[in-house]
Amino acid sequence: MPNYLQSWFILLLWFVSHVAGQDPASLIGLVPDCAQPCLVKGLENGNCTLTAISECMCTNITVQAEVSECVQLSCSFKDQAGSPPRCRTKYASDIRSSHEHNKQVKAAAIACAAVAFPIVILRCVARLMVTKRLWWDDWTALVATVFLVALLVLQTQSAELGFGLHFWNVDVANAKPIFQIFYVTQILYILIQVSAKASLLAFYSRVFTSRGFRIAVWSAAAFLVGHGIIFLGLVIFQCTPISSIWNRSLENKCLNLTAIGYAGGVFSIVEDIVIFIMPIPELWKLQLGGRKKAALLFMFSIGSFACVTSMVRLKYLVSFASTLDATWDNVYVVIWSMIELSCALICASLPALRPLIQMLPGVLSTARGSSVKHTTDTSRHHVNTHPSIAVRTDHPQRTKGEMSNYGKMGDAYLDIDPSSRGGSYELQTVASERRMV
């Protein structure tokens, strides 16, 4: 090592001993040879004066980033544990913003859980109120919820370990579990995304029964599942060997994860737009009043918000895989991923909440324009729905006060209100089960 570098290194040892409270001689063996040039270069580029080395090194984010990147590129993962101690005690206030990022991850996870989980529970309650059972779209939503619980718990644990801090402020011992959690959550992200959207498509398939619409739904579902399988494989096998993702000491060969992330994000946005548009023509054909039709369109259009969150998330994928400060630079990718997945699950559940929403006075009241009237003096039924909405009209004649199994077996959009006028019943529905048993 040149003499001037040795001089700088001696001064650096003084700085480290000053911050860590250790004797300089005892630190010589702690700093690996691979890290020494990085530290010296960082001090030089940071224009650190001899009288303020400690302050310069611990408060200058640019210097810290440069040194961290150099050490990561020059040293094995094992040797990085021997790099100089972190500036945590004396200059704790200068890394406060890092801790705020750390807290943002936890807050986002808690907020997503607090909003998404009750809505899924209410969805199941609404379905059981009307049909006395859960259907495939409900079970798919519950599968997505289980995966989302796992993802939010893991992200909270990752934040506890140091995700949300600059990488050089993270304990080296915690780096491996943080990378492992990040890898697992990438897999969970795809599973939740596919499950939530599949739930909404399954709901469409039950509600709208025209042949053309069902073909469109199943085509979209096939594309969704195919896209999910392909990207799941790319994420799982993003590096060879897989363990090199969290063990940086291994030689590896990796795919361009940033490109994969962008491609997946674009596919997700396209899927969101298609799923959002699909039911609009069918809803528009319903013979409903303008106000009630607008209310239903609004309920289905809420799904567009999931598309917006996907677009925002795409913005933060710029340095997704290429950054050497992954625990800091990927914070907003993770936060917006949690928001996007929660919104997808919420939007898939909102249409099924109509029976509960109808309990609120004046909100989404049942449309009178779409009805099947049944009276005691005639067996003729008047059906006033669009042909794409399957409504069974062969139920037996009932007298005043009776309630048919039709009402009990209807889906989340069905509600039967007994009318006292002339002993008639008015079946008011936006959509009903394709088959009633």
Coordinates of C-alpha atoms in Angstrom, one line a residue:
M1 CA 0.0 0.0 0.0
P2 CA 1.5 3.5 -0.9
N3 CA 2.7 5.6 2.0
Y4 CA 0.0 8.2 1.6
L5 CA -2.7 5.5 1.8
Q6 CA -1.1 4.1 4.9
S7 CA -1.3 7.5 6.5
W8 CA -4.9 7.9 5.6
F9 CA -5.6 4.4 6.9
I10 CA -3.9 5.2 10.3
L11 CA -6.2 8.3 10.5
L12 CA -9.1 6.1 9.6
L13 CA -8.3 3.7 12.4
W14 CA -8.3 6.6 14.8
F15 CA -11.7 7.5 13.6
V16 CA -13.0 4.0 14.0
S17 CA -11.5 3.7 17.5
H18 CA -13.0 7.1 18.4
V19 CA -16.5 6.0 17.3
A20 CA -16.4 2.4 18.5
G21 CA -14.4 3.0 21.7
Q22 CA -11.7 0.5 20.8
D23 CA -7.9 0.6 20.7
P24 CA -6.6 1.3 17.1
A25 CA -4.2 -1.6 17.3
S26 CA -7.0 -4.0 18.1
L27 CA -8.9 -2.9 15.0
I28 CA -6.2 -3.5 12.5
G29 CA -7.1 -7.2 12.3
L30 CA -10.8 -6.4 12.1
V31 CA -10.6 -4.5 8.8
P32 CA -10.1 -6.9 5.9
D33 CA -7.5 -6.0 3.3
C34 CA -10.2 -5.7 0.6
A35 CA -12.0 -3.0 2.5
Q36 CA -9.0 -0.7 3.2
P37 CA -8.8 0.9 -0.3
C38 CA -12.5 1.5 -0.2
L39 CA -12.3 3.4 3.0
V40 CA -9.4 5.5 2.0
K41 CA -11.0 6.3 -1.4
G42 CA -14.2 7.3 0.3
L43 CA -12.5 9.7 2.7
E44 CA -10.6 11.2 -0.2
N45 CA -13.7 11.7 -2.4
G46 CA -15.6 13.1 0.5
N47 CA -13.0 15.8 1.1
C48 CA -12.9 14.8 4.8
T49 CA -10.6 17.1 6.8
L50 CA -8.3 15.7 9.5
T51 CA -10.1 17.5 12.2
A52 CA -13.6 16.2 11.2
I53 CA -13.0 12.7 10.0
S54 CA -15.6 11.2 12.3
E55 CA -18.3 13.7 11.4
C56 CA -17.6 13.5 7.7
M57 CA -17.7 9.7 7.6
C58 CA -20.8 9.3 9.8
T59 CA -22.9 12.2 8.4
N60 CA -22.0 12.2 4.7
I61 CA -24.5 9.8 3.0
T62 CA -22.6 10.0 -0.3
V63 CA -19.3 8.9 1.4
Q64 CA -21.1 6.1 3.2
A65 CA -22.8 4.9 0.0
E66 CA -19.5 5.0 -2.0
V67 CA -17.7 3.0 0.7
S68 CA -20.5 0.5 1.1
E69 CA -20.7 -0.1 -2.7
C70 CA -16.9 -0.5 -2.9
V71 CA -16.8 -3.0 0.0
Q72 CA -19.7 -5.0 -1.5
L73 CA -18.0 -5.2 -4.9
S74 CA -14.5 -5.8 -3.5
C75 CA -15.1 -8.1 -0.6
S76 CA -16.7 -11.4 -0.2
F77 CA -19.9 -11.5 1.8
K78 CA -18.0 -13.0 4.8
D79 CA -15.3 -10.4 4.7
Q80 CA -17.9 -7.6 4.7
A81 CA -18.6 -8.5 8.4
G82 CA -15.1 -7.2 9.1
S83 CA -15.7 -3.7 7.7
P84 CA -15.5 -0.8 10.2
P85 CA -18.3 -0.5 12.9
R86 CA -21.4 1.4 12.0
C87 CA -21.9 5.0 13.1
R88 CA -24.8 4.4 15.3
T89 CA -24.2 5.7 18.8
K90 CA -22.6 9.1 18.5
Y91 CA -24.3 10.1 15.3
A92 CA -27.7 8.4 15.8
S93 CA -29.6 11.5 15.0
D94 CA -28.0 11.7 11.6
I95 CA -29.5 8.4 10.5
R96 CA -32.9 9.2 11.9
S97 CA -34.4 9.4 8.4
S98 CA -33.3 5.8 7.8
H99 CA -35.3 4.7 10.9
E100 CA -38.3 6.7 9.6
H101 CA -38.2 4.5 6.4
N102 CA -38.0 1.5 8.7
K103 CA -41.2 2.6 10.4
Q104 CA -42.9 3.4 7.1
V105 CA -42.7 -0.3 6.1
K106 CA -44.3 -1.4 9.4
A107 CA -47.0 1.2 9.2
A108 CA -47.9 0.3 5.6
A109 CA -48.1 -3.4 6.6
I110 CA -50.4 -2.7 9.6
A111 CA -52.6 -0.3 7.5
C112 CA -53.0 -2.8 4.7
A113 CA -54.0 -5.5 7.2
A114 CA -56.4 -3.2 9.0
V115 CA -58.3 -2.3 5.8
A116 CA -58.1 -5.5 3.7
F117 CA -58.8 -8.2 6.2
P118 CA -62.1 -6.8 7.6
I119 CA -63.4 -6.4 4.1
V120 CA -62.7 -10.0 3.2
I121 CA -64.4 -11.1 6.4
L122 CA -67.4 -9.0 5.6
R123 CA -67.5 -10.5 2.1
C124 CA -67.8 -13.9 3.6
V125 CA -70.4 -12.8 6.0
A126 CA -72.4 -11.2 3.2
R127 CA -72.2 -14.4 1.1
L128 CA -73.2 -16.6 4.0
M129 CA -76.2 -14.4 4.8
V130 CA -77.6 -14.9 1.3
T131 CA -76.4 -18.3 0.1
K132 CA -75.5 -20.1 3.3
R133 CA -72.3 -21.2 1.7
L134 CA -69.1 -19.9 0.2
W135 CA -68.4 -20.2 -3.6
W136 CA -65.2 -20.6 -5.6
D137 CA -64.6 -16.9 -5.8
D138 CA -64.9 -16.6 -2.0
W139 CA -62.4 -19.5 -1.4
T140 CA -60.0 -18.0 -4.0
A141 CA -60.2 -14.6 -2.1
L142 CA -59.5 -16.4 1.2
V143 CA -56.4 -18.1 -0.4
A144 CA -55.2 -14.7 -1.4
T145 CA -55.8 -13.4 2.1
V146 CA -53.7 -16.2 3.7
F147 CA -50.9 -15.4 1.3
L148 CA -51.3 -11.7 2.1
V149 CA -51.1 -12.4 5.8
A150 CA -47.8 -14.2 5.3
L151 CA -46.4 -11.4 3.2
L152 CA -47.3 -8.6 5.7
V153 CA -45.9 -10.6 8.6
L154 CA -42.7 -11.2 6.8
Q155 CA -42.3 -7.6 5.7
T156 CA -42.9 -6.5 9.3
Q157 CA -40.2 -8.9 10.5
S158 CA -37.9 -7.7 7.8
A159 CA -38.3 -4.1 9.0
E160 CA -37.4 -5.3 12.5
L161 CA -34.2 -6.8 11.1
G162 CA -33.2 -3.6 9.3
F163 CA -35.1 -3.3 6.0
G164 CA -35.7 0.4 5.6
L165 CA -32.2 1.3 6.7
H166 CA -29.3 2.1 4.5
F167 CA -27.4 -1.2 3.9
W168 CA -24.3 0.1 5.7
N169 CA -26.5 0.7 8.8
V170 CA -27.8 -2.9 8.9
D171 CA -26.1 -5.5 11.0
V172 CA -24.3 -7.9 8.7
A173 CA -25.8 -10.8 10.6
N174 CA -29.2 -9.6 9.5
A175 CA -28.4 -9.2 5.9
K176 CA -29.0 -12.8 5.0
P177 CA -32.5 -13.2 6.6
I178 CA -33.5 -9.8 5.0
F179 CA -32.6 -11.1 1.6
Q180 CA -34.3 -14.4 2.2
I181 CA -37.5 -12.7 3.3
F182 CA -37.3 -10.4 0.2
Y183 CA -37.0 -13.5 -2.0
V184 CA -40.0 -15.2 -0.4
T185 CA -42.2 -12.1 -0.6
Q186 CA -41.5 -11.8 -4.4
I187 CA -43.0 -15.3 -4.7
L188 CA -46.0 -14.4 -2.5
Y189 CA -46.6 -11.2 -4.5
I190 CA -47.3 -13.2 -7.6
L191 CA -49.5 -15.8 -5.8
I192 CA -51.6 -13.0 -4.2
Q193 CA -51.9 -11.1 -7.4
V194 CA -53.1 -14.1 -9.4
S195 CA -55.5 -15.3 -6.6
A196 CA -57.1 -11.9 -6.0
K197 CA -57.8 -11.3 -9.8
A198 CA -58.9 -14.9 -10.3
S199 CA -61.4 -14.4 -7.5
L200 CA -62.9 -11.4 -9.3
L201 CA -63.0 -13.3 -12.6
A202 CA -64.8 -16.3 -10.9
F203 CA -67.3 -13.8 -9.5
Y204 CA -67.9 -12.4 -13.0
S205 CA -68.4 -16.0 -14.3
R206 CA -71.1 -16.7 -11.8
V207 CA -73.0 -13.4 -12.2
F208 CA -72.9 -12.9 -15.9
T209 CA -73.8 -16.1 -17.8
S210 CA -74.0 -15.1 -21.5
R211 CA -71.8 -17.4 -23.5
G212 CA -69.7 -14.7 -25.1
F213 CA -69.0 -13.1 -21.8
R214 CA -68.0 -16.4 -20.2
I215 CA -65.6 -17.1 -23.0
A216 CA -64.0 -13.7 -22.4
V217 CA -63.8 -14.4 -18.7
W218 CA -62.1 -17.8 -19.1
S219 CA -59.8 -16.4 -21.7
A220 CA -58.7 -13.7 -19.3
A221 CA -58.4 -16.3 -16.5
A222 CA -56.2 -18.5 -18.8
F223 CA -53.9 -15.5 -19.6
L224 CA -53.8 -14.6 -15.9
V225 CA -52.8 -18.1 -14.8
G226 CA -50.3 -18.5 -17.6
H227 CA -48.7 -15.1 -16.9
G228 CA -48.5 -16.1 -13.2
I229 CA -46.9 -19.4 -13.8
I230 CA -44.2 -18.0 -16.1
F231 CA -43.3 -15.1 -13.8
L232 CA -43.4 -17.4 -10.8
G233 CA -40.8 -19.6 -12.5
L234 CA -38.6 -16.6 -13.4
V235 CA -38.7 -15.3 -9.9
I236 CA -38.0 -18.6 -8.2
F237 CA -35.1 -19.4 -10.5
Q238 CA -33.8 -15.8 -10.8
C239 CA -30.3 -16.9 -9.8
T240 CA -28.4 -20.1 -10.1
P241 CA -27.7 -21.4 -7.5
I242 CA -30.8 -20.0 -5.7
S243 CA -29.0 -19.7 -2.4
S244 CA -26.7 -17.1 -4.0
I245 CA -29.6 -14.6 -3.7
W246 CA -29.0 -14.3 0.0
N247 CA -25.5 -15.7 0.2
R248 CA -23.4 -13.1 -1.7
S249 CA -20.2 -15.1 -1.3
L250 CA -21.4 -17.7 -3.9
E251 CA -20.7 -17.2 -7.6
N252 CA -23.9 -17.0 -9.4
K253 CA -25.6 -16.3 -12.7
C254 CA -28.8 -14.2 -12.5
L255 CA -31.5 -13.0 -14.7
N256 CA -32.3 -9.3 -15.2
L257 CA -34.7 -9.0 -12.3
T258 CA -35.4 -5.4 -13.0
A259 CA -36.6 -6.2 -16.5
I260 CA -38.7 -9.1 -15.1
G261 CA -40.2 -6.7 -12.7
Y262 CA -41.1 -4.1 -15.4
A263 CA -42.6 -6.8 -17.6
G264 CA -44.6 -8.2 -14.8
G265 CA -45.8 -4.7 -13.8
V266 CA -46.9 -4.0 -17.4
F267 CA -48.8 -7.3 -17.6
S268 CA -50.5 -6.6 -14.3
I269 CA -51.7 -3.2 -15.5
V270 CA -53.1 -4.6 -18.7
E271 CA -54.9 -7.3 -16.7
D272 CA -56.3 -4.6 -14.3
I273 CA -57.6 -2.6 -17.3
V274 CA -59.2 -5.6 -19.0
I275 CA -60.9 -6.8 -15.7
F276 CA -62.1 -3.3 -15.0
I277 CA -63.7 -2.9 -18.5
M278 CA -65.2 -6.4 -18.9
P279 CA -68.4 -6.1 -16.8
I280 CA -69.3 -2.5 -18.0
P281 CA -71.2 -3.5 -21.2
E282 CA -73.1 -6.2 -19.3
L283 CA -74.0 -3.8 -16.5
W284 CA -75.0 -1.1 -19.0
K285 CA -77.5 -3.5 -20.6
L286 CA -79.4 -4.0 -17.3
Q287 CA -82.8 -2.4 -17.3
L288 CA -82.1 -0.2 -14.2
G289 CA -82.7 3.4 -13.4
G290 CA -79.9 5.8 -14.2
R291 CA -79.0 6.4 -10.6
K292 CA -78.9 2.7 -9.7
K293 CA -77.0 1.8 -12.8
A294 CA -74.4 4.5 -12.0
A295 CA -74.1 3.2 -8.5
L296 CA -73.4 -0.4 -9.7
L297 CA -70.9 0.9 -12.3
F298 CA -69.2 2.9 -9.6
M299 CA -68.9 -0.2 -7.4
F300 CA -67.3 -2.2 -10.1
S301 CA -65.1 0.7 -11.2
I302 CA -63.4 0.9 -7.8
G303 CA -61.2 -1.9 -9.2
S304 CA -59.5 0.8 -11.3
F305 CA -57.7 2.0 -8.1
A306 CA -55.7 -1.2 -8.1
C307 CA -54.5 -0.3 -11.6
V308 CA -53.4 3.1 -10.3
T309 CA -51.4 1.5 -7.5
S310 CA -49.7 -0.8 -10.0
M311 CA -48.7 2.2 -12.1
V312 CA -47.2 3.9 -9.0
R313 CA -45.3 0.8 -8.1
L314 CA -43.9 0.6 -11.6
K315 CA -42.2 4.0 -11.0
Y316 CA -40.1 2.6 -8.1
L317 CA -38.8 -0.5 -10.0
V318 CA -35.9 1.5 -11.6
S319 CA -33.2 0.2 -9.3
F320 CA -35.1 -2.9 -8.1
A321 CA -32.3 -5.5 -8.6
S322 CA -29.3 -3.4 -9.6
T323 CA -28.9 -1.4 -6.4
L324 CA -26.3 -2.1 -3.8
D325 CA -28.4 -0.4 -1.2
A326 CA -31.3 -2.7 -1.5
T327 CA -32.6 -2.3 2.1
W328 CA -33.1 1.4 1.4
D329 CA -33.8 1.7 -2.3
N330 CA -36.5 -1.0 -2.4
V331 CA -38.5 0.4 0.5
Y332 CA -41.1 2.1 -1.8
V333 CA -41.3 -0.9 -4.1
V334 CA -42.3 -3.0 -1.1
I335 CA -44.7 -0.4 0.3
W336 CA -46.5 0.0 -3.0
S337 CA -46.5 -3.7 -3.6
M338 CA -48.4 -4.2 -0.2
I339 CA -50.8 -1.4 -1.2
E340 CA -51.4 -2.8 -4.6
L341 CA -52.1 -6.3 -3.4
S342 CA -54.4 -5.1 -0.6
C343 CA -56.3 -3.0 -3.2
A344 CA -56.6 -5.9 -5.5
L345 CA -58.1 -8.1 -2.7
I346 CA -60.4 -5.3 -1.6
C347 CA -61.6 -4.6 -5.1
A348 CA -62.3 -8.3 -5.6
S349 CA -64.4 -8.3 -2.5
L350 CA -66.4 -5.1 -2.7
P351 CA -69.0 -6.3 -5.3
A352 CA -69.9 -9.2 -3.0
L353 CA -70.7 -6.7 -0.1
R354 CA -73.9 -5.4 -1.8
P355 CA -76.3 -7.2 0.7
L356 CA -74.5 -5.5 3.6
I357 CA -74.4 -2.1 1.8
Q358 CA -78.1 -2.4 1.0
M359 CA -78.8 -2.4 4.8
L360 CA -77.7 1.3 4.8
P361 CA -80.7 3.5 4.1
G362 CA -80.7 5.0 0.7
V363 CA -77.5 3.3 -0.4
L364 CA -77.6 1.0 -3.5
S365 CA -81.3 0.3 -2.8
T366 CA -82.7 -2.5 -4.9
A367 CA -83.7 -1.6 -8.4
R368 CA -87.4 -1.8 -9.1
G369 CA -86.8 -1.9 -12.8
S370 CA -85.3 -5.4 -12.7
S371 CA -88.0 -7.6 -11.3
V372 CA -89.9 -10.8 -11.5
K373 CA -93.4 -10.5 -10.2
H374 CA -95.4 -13.4 -8.9
T375 CA -99.0 -13.2 -7.8
T376 CA -101.4 -15.6 -6.2
D377 CA -104.0 -15.4 -9.0
T378 CA -101.7 -16.2 -11.9
S379 CA -98.8 -18.5 -12.6
R380 CA -97.3 -16.3 -15.3
H381 CA -94.0 -14.7 -14.5
H382 CA -92.7 -11.4 -15.8
V383 CA -89.0 -11.3 -16.3
N384 CA -87.4 -7.9 -16.9
T385 CA -83.7 -8.6 -17.0
H386 CA -81.2 -8.8 -19.7
P387 CA -80.8 -12.3 -21.3
S388 CA -77.2 -12.5 -20.1
I389 CA -78.4 -12.6 -16.5
A390 CA -79.6 -16.0 -15.7
V391 CA -82.8 -16.0 -13.7
R392 CA -84.8 -19.1 -12.9
T393 CA -88.5 -18.5 -13.3
D394 CA -89.8 -22.0 -13.0
H395 CA -90.2 -21.9 -9.2
P396 CA -93.6 -23.1 -8.0
Q397 CA -96.5 -20.7 -7.3
R398 CA -96.5 -19.3 -3.8
T399 CA -99.1 -17.7 -1.7
K400 CA -98.7 -14.6 0.4
G401 CA -96.2 -14.9 3.1
E402 CA -94.2 -17.7 1.6
M403 CA -90.5 -17.5 0.8
S404 CA -89.1 -19.6 -1.9
N405 CA -85.7 -21.4 -1.9
Y406 CA -84.8 -19.1 -4.7
G407 CA -84.2 -16.3 -2.3
K408 CA -82.2 -18.5 0.0
M409 CA -80.0 -19.8 -2.8
G410 CA -79.4 -16.5 -4.6
D411 CA -75.9 -15.1 -4.8
A412 CA -74.6 -11.9 -3.2
Y413 CA -76.6 -9.8 -5.6
L414 CA -80.0 -11.4 -4.9
D415 CA -82.5 -10.1 -2.4
I416 CA -86.2 -10.8 -2.3
D417 CA -88.5 -8.3 -0.7
P418 CA -92.0 -9.4 0.2
S419 CA -94.7 -6.9 -0.9
S420 CA -98.0 -6.5 0.9
R421 CA -99.6 -5.1 -2.3
G422 CA -102.0 -7.8 -3.6
G423 CA -100.1 -10.7 -2.1
S424 CA -97.3 -10.3 -4.6
Y425 CA -93.6 -10.9 -4.4
E426 CA -91.1 -8.8 -6.2
L427 CA -87.9 -10.4 -7.0
Q428 CA -85.3 -7.7 -7.3
T429 CA -81.9 -8.7 -8.6
V430 CA -78.9 -7.5 -10.4
A431 CA -77.7 -11.0 -11.0
S432 CA -78.5 -14.5 -9.7
E433 CA -77.0 -17.9 -9.6
R434 CA -76.8 -19.7 -13.0
R435 CA -78.3 -22.8 -11.4
M436 CA -80.7 -22.9 -8.4
V437 CA -81.2 -26.1 -6.6

